[in-house]
Amino acid sequence: MMNIMTLNNLTVAIAVPLEAEHVEAIRNANPTVTVLYEPELLPPERFPADHSGDPAFTRTPEQETRYWDMLRSADVLYGFPNENPAGLAAIASSEKLQWIQAMAAGAGGAVKAANLPDAELARIKVTSSAGVHALPLAEFAMMGALNGLKRSAELAADQAAKHWPELRTPTRLASGSHAVITGLGEIGLETARLARALGMKVSGTKRNVEPIEGIEKVTDTAGLPALVATADIVINTLPGTPYTEKMINAEIFNAMKPGTILVNVGRGTVVDEDALLEALENGQVSFACLDVFAVEPLPAASPLWEHPRVMVSPHTSALSSAENRLIAERFMDNLQRFQSGEPLLHEVDTVHFY
């Protein structure tokens, strides 16, 4: 266990692009901490919260040495080196490194992909930005649900064809509809809050089943078929793990009532895409709003691109202009916890990798 004097003389290295104002905020909030930030060693952002930065960016050999020397001198990293699993694997052998703040909410996938030895998994804490993205994801999920309820895909097709139907087709009400959310974590609960504000009834799944205020029914994964049988909308917020892979599969689609709307803002691997296409064709699913896919970028050959009742979003629903500020604030809170020896918020589970 490190003593307080050691913890108060920490070195933090910022490994990913970050606006200077947020770097200064981290410095000002923690005057006993040395914050290393060399923007010339980092790829410029192409858009807000572009943690990977411009892929065309390269470092000179001298800059590459400086970058890794800076990271290896740190007790704490803000972001994965080069924002990828290979960078994490490369830095994990640094004996000084104690903790990494990841930029992604689903950082467990990158930690798993780094294939770290057990000793390094046990020694280095990794915290995710889970929860920072809850509101934009929840708003996107509601957008997807409303698009399905209000038939926006059909309206867009009619507009493109300049077609004014003789027979008017009614839309469906959000109020009184039943939304089932797979994964009642921070994102799921924020989605539930917005759904209830629209008058929806909300049920959902949770690994540890317990009553939740405002949620009609909470079950584990085994109870999902019974839940979706009465759902008008199914919203996935679950991360991609071996336990969630293709969890929403043919069995679940067959258990749905015809016309169910599917929204996925979790991970693409949770949904069996072949089974989804079949459900779209047989009418079990009337509309799918998908921000994530099993393979990303979504291959050009995927029929999801051109399906008339599918909305494709390029894994951008979590992005907002406030993201970097919110992650920096989360990091500052956790840094105080780390210095005080308190448990860190949103530490990645190195068994289930979420």
Phi, psi and omega in degrees: 000129180284145177281167185297324180300318179296316182293333179276356177240043181285154171245126177250130175247130179268113190264355184229163179300138179205136180299144184303325182297326180282326174299315180295324178298319178296316179298313184293329181282341184224072186296341179274356183258135174274122181250117180262125182211115179236091187301332181291345178268358186243141179293139180293146175291141175266342181200165181303136179064033175274082189292333178278334180074184184296120182294344179281351182292137174225153175255149171289162177306321179294319178294322179298317177297316179298319181300309183288327175297319178299314183293321182287346178273357188262148170274331186226137175248140173257097183098154174285144174305129183057012176051049176206164181299326180297322177295320177297315180299324183289327184269344188296339180281353178293114186293339180283333187292130181242331189205141175233129171268113179276153179277332186273148173291323180264049185293342181302326179297319179291321178297317178296316182295334179290341175054051182286148173299155182303322182297321180286324175299322181285328186276324187258121175279140174234125177249145181259174176263023179307136181098326177299326184266005188301312184293310178299324178293318179296319178296320179296319179300320178292323175301314179298316179297316181293324176299320177291317181294325185260009171060041184295328179297319178292321179297318180295320179295317179296320179296317180298326181271359185053045184253125177251102186298141177290322180261124180276130181260128180289153172264177182251147181278138170290315180298125180091349178284163184249117177256130175250125182248119176273111181103086181268055170271206183298316179294315180298319181289326176292322176296319178298321179299314180291323179297318179294327178296335177271003178090011180280151166273141186232131169233172179183180181247153179207141181302312176258105186290127178202151178297141177231128182302131178089351180258125184299310183213137177240129178226172169271186183300327181298333180271002185297318180304320179291324179295312185289344180298336180245010184276143168267331182221134174243125183240120177264129174237008186286148175284168177272113177222168175302335183277340181253357184300125181051035177296323175267094189237193183301322179299317181290317179298321179292334179282343181288154172279153181303140176091008180295144176262135178244132175234132178236110174240013179269257175227146185296331183291346180289334183255129173284105188292327176296317178293325177297315180300320178295320179293326175293322181287323182270000174090358176299323176247124181270336183199141177230128175249113190237121176259347185224154186217159181298322176238127180231138356301152179299123182301144182301332182281352182295131178292348179296329181304317189253005181292131185293346181239032177232132171257122180257126175239134187279056177053050182237004188293339181275346187287140173207160181294344182268358190300312182299319178298316183293321178293320178298319178295319177299316181297317180298321177296313180293328179296321176296320178297317181298317180294330181270357181077019179273159176299141180276147177283138172062044175286135181292131177283116184273009171260309181263349177057056171218000000 
